[in-house]
Coordinates of C-alpha atoms and ligand atoms in Angstrom, one line a residue:
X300 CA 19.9 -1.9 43.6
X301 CA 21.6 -4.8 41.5
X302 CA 18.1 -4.8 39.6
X303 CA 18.2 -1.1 39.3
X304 CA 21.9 -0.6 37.8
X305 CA 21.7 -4.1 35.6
X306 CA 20.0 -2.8 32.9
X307 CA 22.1 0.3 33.1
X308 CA 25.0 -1.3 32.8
X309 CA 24.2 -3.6 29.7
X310 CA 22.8 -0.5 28.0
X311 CA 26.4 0.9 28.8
X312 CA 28.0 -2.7 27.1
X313 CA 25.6 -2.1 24.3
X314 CA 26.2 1.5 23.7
X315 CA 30.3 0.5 23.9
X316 CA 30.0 -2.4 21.3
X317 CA 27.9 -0.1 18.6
X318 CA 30.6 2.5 19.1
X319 CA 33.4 -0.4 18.4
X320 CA 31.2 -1.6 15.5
X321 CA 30.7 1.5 13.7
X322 CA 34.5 2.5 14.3
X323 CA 35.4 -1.0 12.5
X324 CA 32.4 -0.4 9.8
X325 CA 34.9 2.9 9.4
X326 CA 37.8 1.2 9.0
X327 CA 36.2 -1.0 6.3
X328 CA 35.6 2.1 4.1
X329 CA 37.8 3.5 1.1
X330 CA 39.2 6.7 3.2
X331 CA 38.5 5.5 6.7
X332 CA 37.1 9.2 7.5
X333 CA 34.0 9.5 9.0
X334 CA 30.8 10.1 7.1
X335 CA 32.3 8.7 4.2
X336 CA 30.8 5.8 2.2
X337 CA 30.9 2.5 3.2
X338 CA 31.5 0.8 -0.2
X339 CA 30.3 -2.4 0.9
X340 CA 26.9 -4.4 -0.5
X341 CA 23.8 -3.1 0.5
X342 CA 21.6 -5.9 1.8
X343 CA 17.7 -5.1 1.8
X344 CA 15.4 -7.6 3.5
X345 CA 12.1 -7.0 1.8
X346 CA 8.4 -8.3 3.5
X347 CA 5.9 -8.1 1.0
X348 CA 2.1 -8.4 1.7
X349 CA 1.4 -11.3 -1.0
X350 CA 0.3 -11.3 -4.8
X351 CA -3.4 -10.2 -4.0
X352 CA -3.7 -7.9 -7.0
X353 CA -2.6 -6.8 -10.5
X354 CA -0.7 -3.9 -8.3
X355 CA 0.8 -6.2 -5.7
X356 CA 2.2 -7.9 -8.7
X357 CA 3.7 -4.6 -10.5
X358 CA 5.1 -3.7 -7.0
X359 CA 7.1 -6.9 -6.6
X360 CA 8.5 -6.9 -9.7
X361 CA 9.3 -3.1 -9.7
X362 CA 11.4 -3.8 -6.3
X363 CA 13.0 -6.7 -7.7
X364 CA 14.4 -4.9 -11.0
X365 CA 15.5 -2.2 -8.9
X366 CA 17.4 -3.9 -6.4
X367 CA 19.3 -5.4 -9.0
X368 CA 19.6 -2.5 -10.8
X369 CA 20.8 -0.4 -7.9
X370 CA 23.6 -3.3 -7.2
X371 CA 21.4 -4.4 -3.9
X372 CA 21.0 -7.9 -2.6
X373 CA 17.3 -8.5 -2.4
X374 CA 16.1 -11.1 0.7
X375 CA 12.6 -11.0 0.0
X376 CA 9.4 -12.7 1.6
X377 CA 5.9 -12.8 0.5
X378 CA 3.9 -12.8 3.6
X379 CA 1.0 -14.3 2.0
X380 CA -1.5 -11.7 3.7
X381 CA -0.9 -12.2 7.5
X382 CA 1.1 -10.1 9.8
X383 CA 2.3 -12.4 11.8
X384 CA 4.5 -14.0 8.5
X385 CA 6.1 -10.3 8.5
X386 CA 7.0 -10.4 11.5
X387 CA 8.8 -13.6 11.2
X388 CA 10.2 -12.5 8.3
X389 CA 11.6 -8.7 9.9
X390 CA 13.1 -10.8 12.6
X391 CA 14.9 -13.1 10.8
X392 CA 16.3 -10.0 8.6
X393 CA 17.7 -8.5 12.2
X394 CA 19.4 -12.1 12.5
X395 CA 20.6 -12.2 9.6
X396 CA 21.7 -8.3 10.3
X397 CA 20.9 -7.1 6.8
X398 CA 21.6 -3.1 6.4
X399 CA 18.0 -2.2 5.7
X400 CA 14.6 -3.8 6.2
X401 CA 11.5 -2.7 3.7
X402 CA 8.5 -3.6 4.3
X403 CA 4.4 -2.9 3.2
X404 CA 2.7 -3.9 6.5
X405 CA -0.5 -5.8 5.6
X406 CA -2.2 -4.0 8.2
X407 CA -1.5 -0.8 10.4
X408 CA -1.9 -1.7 13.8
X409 CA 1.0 -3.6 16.1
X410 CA 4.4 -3.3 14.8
X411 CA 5.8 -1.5 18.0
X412 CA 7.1 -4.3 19.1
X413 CA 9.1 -5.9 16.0
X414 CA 10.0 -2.1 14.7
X415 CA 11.8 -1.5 18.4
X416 CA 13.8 -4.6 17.8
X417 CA 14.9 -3.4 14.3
X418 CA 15.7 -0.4 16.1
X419 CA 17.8 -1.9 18.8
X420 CA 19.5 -3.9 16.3
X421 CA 20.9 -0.6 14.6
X422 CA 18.5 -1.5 11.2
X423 CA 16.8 1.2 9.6
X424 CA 13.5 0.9 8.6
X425 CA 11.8 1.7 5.6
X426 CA 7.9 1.7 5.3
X427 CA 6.9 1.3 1.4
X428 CA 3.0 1.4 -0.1
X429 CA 1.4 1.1 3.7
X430 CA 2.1 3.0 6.5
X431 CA 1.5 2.0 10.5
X432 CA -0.3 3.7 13.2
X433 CA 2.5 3.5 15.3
X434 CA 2.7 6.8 17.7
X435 CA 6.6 6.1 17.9
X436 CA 7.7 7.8 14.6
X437 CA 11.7 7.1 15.5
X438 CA 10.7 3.4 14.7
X439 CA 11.0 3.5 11.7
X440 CA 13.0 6.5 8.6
X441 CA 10.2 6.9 6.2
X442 CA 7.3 6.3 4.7
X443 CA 7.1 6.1 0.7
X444 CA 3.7 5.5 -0.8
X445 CA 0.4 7.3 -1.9
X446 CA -2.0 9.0 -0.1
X447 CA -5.1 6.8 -0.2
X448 CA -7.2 9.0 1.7
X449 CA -6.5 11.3 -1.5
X450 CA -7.6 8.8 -3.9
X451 CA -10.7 8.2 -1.7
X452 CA -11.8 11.7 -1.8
X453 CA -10.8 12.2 -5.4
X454 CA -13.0 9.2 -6.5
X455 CA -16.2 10.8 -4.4
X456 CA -15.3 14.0 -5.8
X457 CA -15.6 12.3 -9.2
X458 CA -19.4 11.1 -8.1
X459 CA -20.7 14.1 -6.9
X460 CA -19.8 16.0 -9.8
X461 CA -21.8 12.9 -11.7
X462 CA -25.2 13.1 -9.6
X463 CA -25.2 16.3 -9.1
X464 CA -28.4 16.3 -10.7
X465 CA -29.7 13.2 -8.9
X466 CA -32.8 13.9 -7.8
X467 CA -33.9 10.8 -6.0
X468 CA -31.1 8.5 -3.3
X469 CA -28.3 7.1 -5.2
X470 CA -27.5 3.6 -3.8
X471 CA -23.8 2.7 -3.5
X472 CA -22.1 -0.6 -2.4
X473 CA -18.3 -0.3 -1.7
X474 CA -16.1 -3.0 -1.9
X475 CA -13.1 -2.4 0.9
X476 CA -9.7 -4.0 0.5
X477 CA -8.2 -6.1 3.7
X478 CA -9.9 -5.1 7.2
X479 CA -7.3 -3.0 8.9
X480 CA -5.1 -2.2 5.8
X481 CA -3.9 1.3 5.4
X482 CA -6.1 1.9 1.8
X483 CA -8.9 0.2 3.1
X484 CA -9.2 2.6 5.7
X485 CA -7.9 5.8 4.3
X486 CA -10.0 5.3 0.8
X487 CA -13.2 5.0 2.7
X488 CA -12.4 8.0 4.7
X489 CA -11.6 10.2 1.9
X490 CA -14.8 9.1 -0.2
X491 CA -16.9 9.2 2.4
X492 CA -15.9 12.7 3.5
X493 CA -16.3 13.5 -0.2
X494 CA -19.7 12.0 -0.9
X495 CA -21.1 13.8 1.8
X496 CA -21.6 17.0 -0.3
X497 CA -24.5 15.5 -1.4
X498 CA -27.2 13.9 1.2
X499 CA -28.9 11.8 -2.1
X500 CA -25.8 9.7 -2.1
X501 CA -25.6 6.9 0.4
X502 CA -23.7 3.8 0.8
X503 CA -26.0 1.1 1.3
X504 CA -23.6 -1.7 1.7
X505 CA -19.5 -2.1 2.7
X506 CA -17.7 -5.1 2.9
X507 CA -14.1 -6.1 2.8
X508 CA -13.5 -8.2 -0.6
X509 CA -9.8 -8.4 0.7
X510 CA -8.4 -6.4 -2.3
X511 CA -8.5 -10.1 -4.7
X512 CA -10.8 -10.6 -7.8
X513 CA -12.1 -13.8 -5.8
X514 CA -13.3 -11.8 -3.0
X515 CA -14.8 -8.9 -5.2
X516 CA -17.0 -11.5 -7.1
X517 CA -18.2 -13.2 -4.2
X518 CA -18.8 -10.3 -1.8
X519 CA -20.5 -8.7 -4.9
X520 CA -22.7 -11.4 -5.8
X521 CA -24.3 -11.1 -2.1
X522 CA -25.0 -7.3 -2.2
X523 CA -27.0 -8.0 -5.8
X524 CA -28.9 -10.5 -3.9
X525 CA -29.5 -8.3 -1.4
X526 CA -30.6 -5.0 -2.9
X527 CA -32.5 -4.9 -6.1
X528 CA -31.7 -1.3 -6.5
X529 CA -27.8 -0.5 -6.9
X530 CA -26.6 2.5 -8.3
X531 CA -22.9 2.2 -7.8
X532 CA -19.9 0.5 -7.1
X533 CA -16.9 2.0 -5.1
X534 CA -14.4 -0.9 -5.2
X535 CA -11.1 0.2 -3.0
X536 CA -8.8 -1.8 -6.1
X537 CA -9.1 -2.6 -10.0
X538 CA -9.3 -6.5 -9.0
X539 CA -12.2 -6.4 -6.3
X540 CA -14.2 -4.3 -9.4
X541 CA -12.8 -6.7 -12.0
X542 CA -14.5 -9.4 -10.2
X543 CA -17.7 -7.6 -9.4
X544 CA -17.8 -7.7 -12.9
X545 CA -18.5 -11.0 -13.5
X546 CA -21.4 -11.1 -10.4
X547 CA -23.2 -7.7 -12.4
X548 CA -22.8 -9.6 -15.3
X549 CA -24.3 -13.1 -14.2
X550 CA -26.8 -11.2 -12.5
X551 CA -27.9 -9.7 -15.7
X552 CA -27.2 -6.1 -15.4
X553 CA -24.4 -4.1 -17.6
X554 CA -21.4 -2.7 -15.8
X555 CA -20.8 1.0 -16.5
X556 CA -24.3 1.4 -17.7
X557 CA -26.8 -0.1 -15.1
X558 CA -24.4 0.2 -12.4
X559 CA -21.2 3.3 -11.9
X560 CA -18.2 1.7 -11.3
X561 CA -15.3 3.8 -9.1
X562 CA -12.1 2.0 -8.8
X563 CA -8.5 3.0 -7.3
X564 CA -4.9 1.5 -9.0
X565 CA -5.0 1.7 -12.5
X566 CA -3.5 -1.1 -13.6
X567 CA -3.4 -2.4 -16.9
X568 CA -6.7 -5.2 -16.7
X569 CA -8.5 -2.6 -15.0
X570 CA -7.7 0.7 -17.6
X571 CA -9.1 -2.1 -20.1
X572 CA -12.2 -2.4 -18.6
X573 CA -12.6 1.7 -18.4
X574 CA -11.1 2.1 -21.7
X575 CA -14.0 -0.9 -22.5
X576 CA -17.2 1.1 -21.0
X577 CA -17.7 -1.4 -18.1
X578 CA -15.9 0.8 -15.4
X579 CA -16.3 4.3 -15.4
X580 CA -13.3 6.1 -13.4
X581 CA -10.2 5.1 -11.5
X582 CA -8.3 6.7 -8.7
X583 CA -5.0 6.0 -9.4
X584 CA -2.2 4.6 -7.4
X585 CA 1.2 3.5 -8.5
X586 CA 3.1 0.6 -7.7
X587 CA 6.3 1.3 -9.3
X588 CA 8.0 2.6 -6.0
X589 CA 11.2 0.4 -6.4
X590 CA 13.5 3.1 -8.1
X591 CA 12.7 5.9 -5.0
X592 CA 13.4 2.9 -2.7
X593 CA 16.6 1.9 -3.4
X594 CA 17.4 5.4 -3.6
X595 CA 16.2 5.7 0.3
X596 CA 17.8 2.4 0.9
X597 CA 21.4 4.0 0.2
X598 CA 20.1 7.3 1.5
X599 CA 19.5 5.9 4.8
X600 CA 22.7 3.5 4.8
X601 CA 25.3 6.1 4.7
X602 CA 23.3 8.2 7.3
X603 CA 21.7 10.4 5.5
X604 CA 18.9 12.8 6.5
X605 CA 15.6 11.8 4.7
X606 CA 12.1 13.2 4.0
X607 CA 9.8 11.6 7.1
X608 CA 7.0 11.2 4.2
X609 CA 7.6 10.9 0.5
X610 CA 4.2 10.7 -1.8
X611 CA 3.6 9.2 -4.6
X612 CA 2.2 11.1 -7.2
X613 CA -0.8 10.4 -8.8
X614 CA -4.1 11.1 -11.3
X615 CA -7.1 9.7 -12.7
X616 CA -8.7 8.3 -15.2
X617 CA -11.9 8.4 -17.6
X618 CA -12.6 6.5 -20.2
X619 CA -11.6 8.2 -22.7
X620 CA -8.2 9.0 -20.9
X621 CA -7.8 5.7 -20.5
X622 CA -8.1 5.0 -23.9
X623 CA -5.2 7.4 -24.3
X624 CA -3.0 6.1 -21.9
X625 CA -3.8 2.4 -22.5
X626 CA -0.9 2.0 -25.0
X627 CA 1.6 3.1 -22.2
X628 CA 0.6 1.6 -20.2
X629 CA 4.1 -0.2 -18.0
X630 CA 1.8 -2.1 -15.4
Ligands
GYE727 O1 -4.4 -0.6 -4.1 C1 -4.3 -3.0 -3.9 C2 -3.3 -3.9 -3.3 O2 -1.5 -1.2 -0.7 C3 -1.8 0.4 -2.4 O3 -2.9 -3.1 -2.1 C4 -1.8 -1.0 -2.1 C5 -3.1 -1.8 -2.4 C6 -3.5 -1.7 -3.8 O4 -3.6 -5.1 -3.1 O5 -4.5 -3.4 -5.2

């Protein structure tokens, strides 16, 4: 029985000390009413997934501007590509009982855990660029960010439309971004559904590059070694393909020309080498999401009801539209 009513009766304790908070968090405000603004700091504690790529980079410094352009204090962490950092990191936000904890999970899967501790702790949760598969969706407010599958389908819709006259197999490598990752998996869903229009095109080859130039060289130079005859490139980012380029290139071959090259982001190295001939279209996604989440960030602080998905929105590129928008270009 004891064992029974125990965790009854802290729940009870719990429930009573959030009341006696949020009466005092009340009191704090201008007109002590409730619902009204608490006119206190907002503190955002920020995991970021690393500096992997030209986005990655645009992203961080988009969510840093805002912050301090919205008048929030920034904690921020760069996870350096493994979950386990942001999870360290989202816990010792709950310590530290910042108002609102961001975060672009490296990968989708297992965040139950830390997310229901965020929860407990009264933090609200914002999911930014990548989403999780958790089946919980109270864990977290919302999720702001593109929709990858989108800009996998959009870039296979792009090819189809391209070899439409093919009459012989169309060889294509794809270069994934980080096994597990939201965009890895979503982008070769959504070009795969959309290649499948035609049976001539076929993906010979897929490997993670892990979204960095590094990776996209090195996995690249291994699928020329392998197959003598390919067609295409699907890379799922602009630096995977920008360093593909220099594997085509050493291997003898011209990017663009000998080889189709399908990239998603758009940022400014990789418009250069569309603009330049040696890629041929991107899908693009942008990484400038700080403004919209510091907007949530105060949305969700003062209670506020908010969309459960917010997209970002979107197009894509040629060359010669890159060539227009090149000059623009803020990223
Ligand atoms: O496409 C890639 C980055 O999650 C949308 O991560 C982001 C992806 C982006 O490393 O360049």
């Amino acid at each position: 029985m004891r064992t029974q009513s125990a965790p009854w009766r802290a729940a009870a304790v719990l429930a009573s000390v959030l009341l006696v908070g949020g009466v005092a968090a009340c009191g704090n405000s201008d007109t002590g009413g409730g619902g009204s603004k608490d006119d206190g700091k907002i503190t955002m504690g920020f995991s970021q997934v690393g500096a992997e790529s030209g986005w990655r980079t645009a992203n961080t410094t988009s969510i840093k501007e805002s912050a301090a352009a919205a008048g929030i204090e920034l904690k921020f962490d760069d996870a350096q590509q493994k979950q386990e950092n942001q999870i360290k990191a989202i816990r010792n936000y709950i310590q530290q009982k910042v108002d609102v904890i961001a975060f672009s999970p490296v990968v989708e899967s297992g965040w139950d855990t830390v997310l229901k501790e965020a929860k407990d702790a009264g933090i609200p949760v914002i999911l930014t660029d990548r989403s999780v598969d958790s089946a919980d969706k109270t864990l977290y407010k919302t999720f702001l960010g593109s929709d990858f599958v989108k800009e996998g389908r959009l870039a296979g819709e792009w090819l189809v439309e391209q070899k439409k006259s093919a009459s012989g197999p169309v060889n294509i490598v794809e270069l994934q971004g980080n096994t597990g990752a939201a965009p890895a998996n979503d982008r070769k869903k959504g070009f795969g559904e959309a290649i499948a229009a035609n049976p001539n095109l076929k993906i010979i080859a897929s490997q993670p590059g892990d979204f960095t130039r590094a990776g996209g060289k090195q996995v690249m130079e291994q699928f020329l070694k392998a197959y003598p005859k390919i067609d295409v490139l699907f890379a799922h980012n602009d630096d995977m393909g920008l360093g593909a380029l220099e594997a085509i290139t050493a291997a003898g071959k011209t990017p663009g020309k000998d080889i189709t090259i399908i990239t998603v982001d758009a940022v400014k190295d990789g418009m250069q080498a569309l603009a330049d001939g040696k890629f041929n279209f991107i899908a693009e996604c942008s990484p400038l999401l700080g403004p919209q989440l510091m907007d949530l960030a105060k949305k969700v602080h003062e209670g506020q009801e908010v969309p459960a998905r917010i997209e970002t929105e979107e197009t894509t590129f040629t060359t010669e539209q890159a060539k227009e928008a090149l000059p623009n270009r803020k990223y």
